[in-house]
Amino acid sequence: MTETDRQLDRRLERAIIGLLERRAATSSICPSDAAREVHDGDDGGWRALMEPARRAAWRLVAAGKVEVTQGGRPVKESEARGPLRIRRAGW
């Protein structure tokens, strides 16, 4: 992993935490929200950041900072299929 990749990872993690902090405690976000926040530009280039955003969410899960949910319930990475939501841990 290059330093640029590590920087992107940290930016995505900070974006996830920042977006959640700006919302109600019970709110959730989509990984695409973080991808859009980090993407420099107004084109569809944020889509290339979707998988890195999902990976950032799973790292934050491992750190105990967030939960990844499907259908409103926490899900493990090995069980996750399809659209995901991210929320603060403990809800």
XYZ file of N, CA, C and O in Angstrom, residues 31-88:
232
model
N -22.074 4.455 2.590
C -20.669 4.615 2.206
C -20.486 5.635 1.072
O -19.455 6.303 1.000
N -21.495 5.777 0.218
C -21.385 6.739 -0.878
C -21.306 8.173 -0.368
O -20.706 9.032 -1.017
N -21.889 8.448 0.801
C -21.786 9.787 1.377
C -20.324 10.139 1.652
O -19.876 11.244 1.363
N -19.589 9.174 2.215
C -18.167 9.397 2.496
C -17.376 9.503 1.198
O -16.487 10.351 1.069
N -17.695 8.656 0.227
C -16.996 8.699 -1.059
C -17.192 10.054 -1.739
O -16.237 10.642 -2.259
N -18.419 10.567 -1.698
C -18.695 11.876 -2.293
C -17.972 12.992 -1.554
O -17.492 13.945 -2.161
N -17.919 12.882 -0.240
C -17.257 13.911 0.563
C -15.760 13.996 0.246
O -15.175 15.071 0.211
N -15.140 12.859 0.012
C -13.692 12.800 -0.215
C -13.326 13.086 -1.667
O -12.256 13.628 -1.939
N -14.220 12.779 -2.585
C -13.918 12.964 -4.009
C -13.718 14.433 -4.339
O -14.513 15.289 -3.952
N -12.637 14.711 -5.046
C -12.361 16.069 -5.511
C -12.952 16.227 -6.904
O -12.392 15.740 -7.868
N -14.076 16.867 -6.975
C -14.718 17.096 -8.268
C -16.210 16.954 -8.153
O -16.740 16.499 -7.143
N -16.889 17.345 -9.216
C -18.345 17.251 -9.214
C -18.847 16.234 -10.238
O -19.997 16.252 -10.631
N -17.962 15.345 -10.649
C -18.348 14.306 -11.593
C -18.625 13.010 -10.834
O -18.662 12.989 -9.612
N -18.803 11.937 -11.533
C -19.098 10.644 -10.931
C -17.882 9.888 -10.449
O -17.979 8.694 -10.130
N -16.745 10.552 -10.332
C -15.523 9.888 -9.899
C -15.587 9.321 -8.491
O -14.792 8.458 -8.125
N -16.553 9.776 -7.686
C -16.708 9.254 -6.330
C -17.010 7.759 -6.343
O -16.705 7.060 -5.383
N -17.575 7.265 -7.433
C -17.924 5.832 -7.499
C -16.691 4.939 -7.350
O -16.773 3.852 -6.791
N -15.552 5.420 -7.826
C -14.308 4.653 -7.688
C -13.870 4.559 -6.227
O -13.035 3.716 -5.893
N -14.443 5.383 -5.365
C -14.096 5.374 -3.948
C -15.054 4.539 -3.101
O -14.892 4.446 -1.885
N -16.027 3.915 -3.740
C -17.010 3.139 -2.970
C -16.384 1.970 -2.225
O -16.646 1.776 -1.034
N -15.587 1.185 -2.886
C -14.974 0.038 -2.198
C -13.996 0.500 -1.118
O -14.035 -0.029 0.003
N -13.153 1.494 -1.387
C -12.323 2.013 -0.292
C -13.155 2.559 0.881
O -12.766 2.407 2.043
N -14.307 3.172 0.592
C -15.177 3.675 1.667
C -15.733 2.524 2.494
O -15.811 2.610 3.727
N -16.117 1.454 1.839
C -16.612 0.275 2.572
C -15.502 -0.308 3.447
O -15.745 -0.667 4.608
N -14.301 -0.393 2.900
C -13.181 -0.913 3.693
C -12.902 -0.011 4.896
O -12.609 -0.501 5.998
N -13.002 1.300 4.697
C -12.804 2.242 5.806
C -13.854 2.003 6.890
O -13.541 2.017 8.088
N -15.086 1.759 6.480
C -16.150 1.478 7.455
C -15.831 0.231 8.260
O -15.988 0.211 9.487
N -15.353 -0.810 7.609
C -15.027 -2.054 8.331
C -13.861 -1.852 9.283
O -13.832 -2.439 10.368
N -12.909 -1.009 8.915
C -11.817 -0.710 9.855
C -12.357 0.004 11.086
O -11.936 -0.267 12.221
N -13.299 0.917 10.872
C -13.901 1.631 11.993
C -14.760 0.695 12.845
O -14.853 0.878 14.066
N -15.374 -0.296 12.233
C -16.093 -1.321 12.999
C -15.103 -2.046 13.908
O -15.353 -2.231 15.106
N -13.979 -2.454 13.341
C -12.964 -3.175 14.119
C -12.444 -2.328 15.281
O -12.094 -2.868 16.339
N -12.431 -1.010 15.113
C -11.972 -0.099 16.161
C -13.078 0.223 17.167
O -12.843 0.943 18.134
N -14.291 -0.282 16.918
C -15.401 -0.055 17.828
C -16.054 1.305 17.710
O -16.818 1.718 18.580
N -15.808 2.012 16.609
C -16.327 3.369 16.443
C -17.666 3.427 15.727
O -18.435 4.367 15.932
N -17.930 2.477 14.843
C -19.178 2.471 14.079
C -19.707 1.047 13.975
O -19.016 0.086 14.308
N -20.938 0.956 13.495
C -21.540 -0.320 13.126
C -21.946 -0.238 11.670
O -22.377 0.824 11.209
N -21.838 -1.332 10.969
C -22.352 -1.426 9.614
C -23.639 -2.228 9.703
O -23.690 -3.279 10.356
N -24.677 -1.705 9.072
C -25.982 -2.352 9.181
C -26.584 -2.653 7.808
O -26.221 -2.033 6.805
N -27.501 -3.596 7.846
C -28.381 -3.882 6.717
C -29.749 -4.137 7.323
O -29.873 -4.879 8.299
N -30.748 -3.501 6.775
C -32.088 -3.646 7.320
C -32.189 -3.172 8.756
O -33.010 -3.671 9.525
N -31.326 -2.215 9.149
C -31.365 -1.652 10.487
C -30.663 -2.477 11.549
O -30.642 -2.104 12.711
N -30.082 -3.596 11.169
C -29.411 -4.472 12.126
C -27.924 -4.576 11.808
O -27.547 -4.667 10.635
N -27.086 -4.605 12.851
C -25.654 -4.771 12.610
C -25.373 -6.065 11.846
O -26.032 -7.082 12.059
N -24.399 -6.004 10.968
C -24.027 -7.158 10.154
C -22.503 -7.305 10.189
O -21.787 -6.315 10.288
N -22.048 -8.544 10.152
C -20.616 -8.813 10.075
C -20.167 -8.682 8.628
O -20.946 -8.923 7.704
N -18.906 -8.366 8.453
C -18.378 -8.188 7.097
C -18.576 -9.450 6.269
O -18.938 -9.386 5.095
N -18.389 -10.598 6.869
C -18.517 -11.861 6.140
C -19.950 -12.155 5.724
O -20.187 -12.953 4.823
N -20.913 -11.500 6.354
C -22.331 -11.717 6.049
C -22.930 -10.627 5.172
O -24.042 -10.785 4.665
N -22.245 -9.537 5.019
C -22.796 -8.377 4.314
C -22.896 -8.634 2.818
O -21.935 -9.041 2.175
N -24.073 -8.389 2.294
C -24.349 -8.484 0.857
C -25.254 -7.326 0.470
O -26.273 -7.097 1.111
N -24.875 -6.606 -0.559
C -25.725 -5.524 -1.034
C -25.499 -4.213 -0.296
O -24.451 -4.003 0.311
N -26.509 -3.322 -0.329
C -26.381 -1.984 0.245
C -26.126 -2.021 1.754
O -26.706 -2.827 2.476
N -25.253 -1.130 2.197
C -24.886 -1.017 3.604
C -25.204 0.369 4.124
O -25.247 1.334 3.364
N -25.383 0.459 5.425
C -25.486 1.736 6.124
C -24.454 1.716 7.233
O -24.068 0.645 7.717
N -24.017 2.896 7.630
C -23.036 3.037 8.703
C -23.650 3.939 9.765
O -24.200 4.994 9.450
N -23.534 3.511 11.025
C -24.048 4.329 12.121
C -23.055 4.284 13.283
O -22.152 3.452 13.302
N -23.264 5.172 14.230
C -22.414 5.188 15.417
C -22.564 3.855 16.144
O -23.643 3.259 16.154
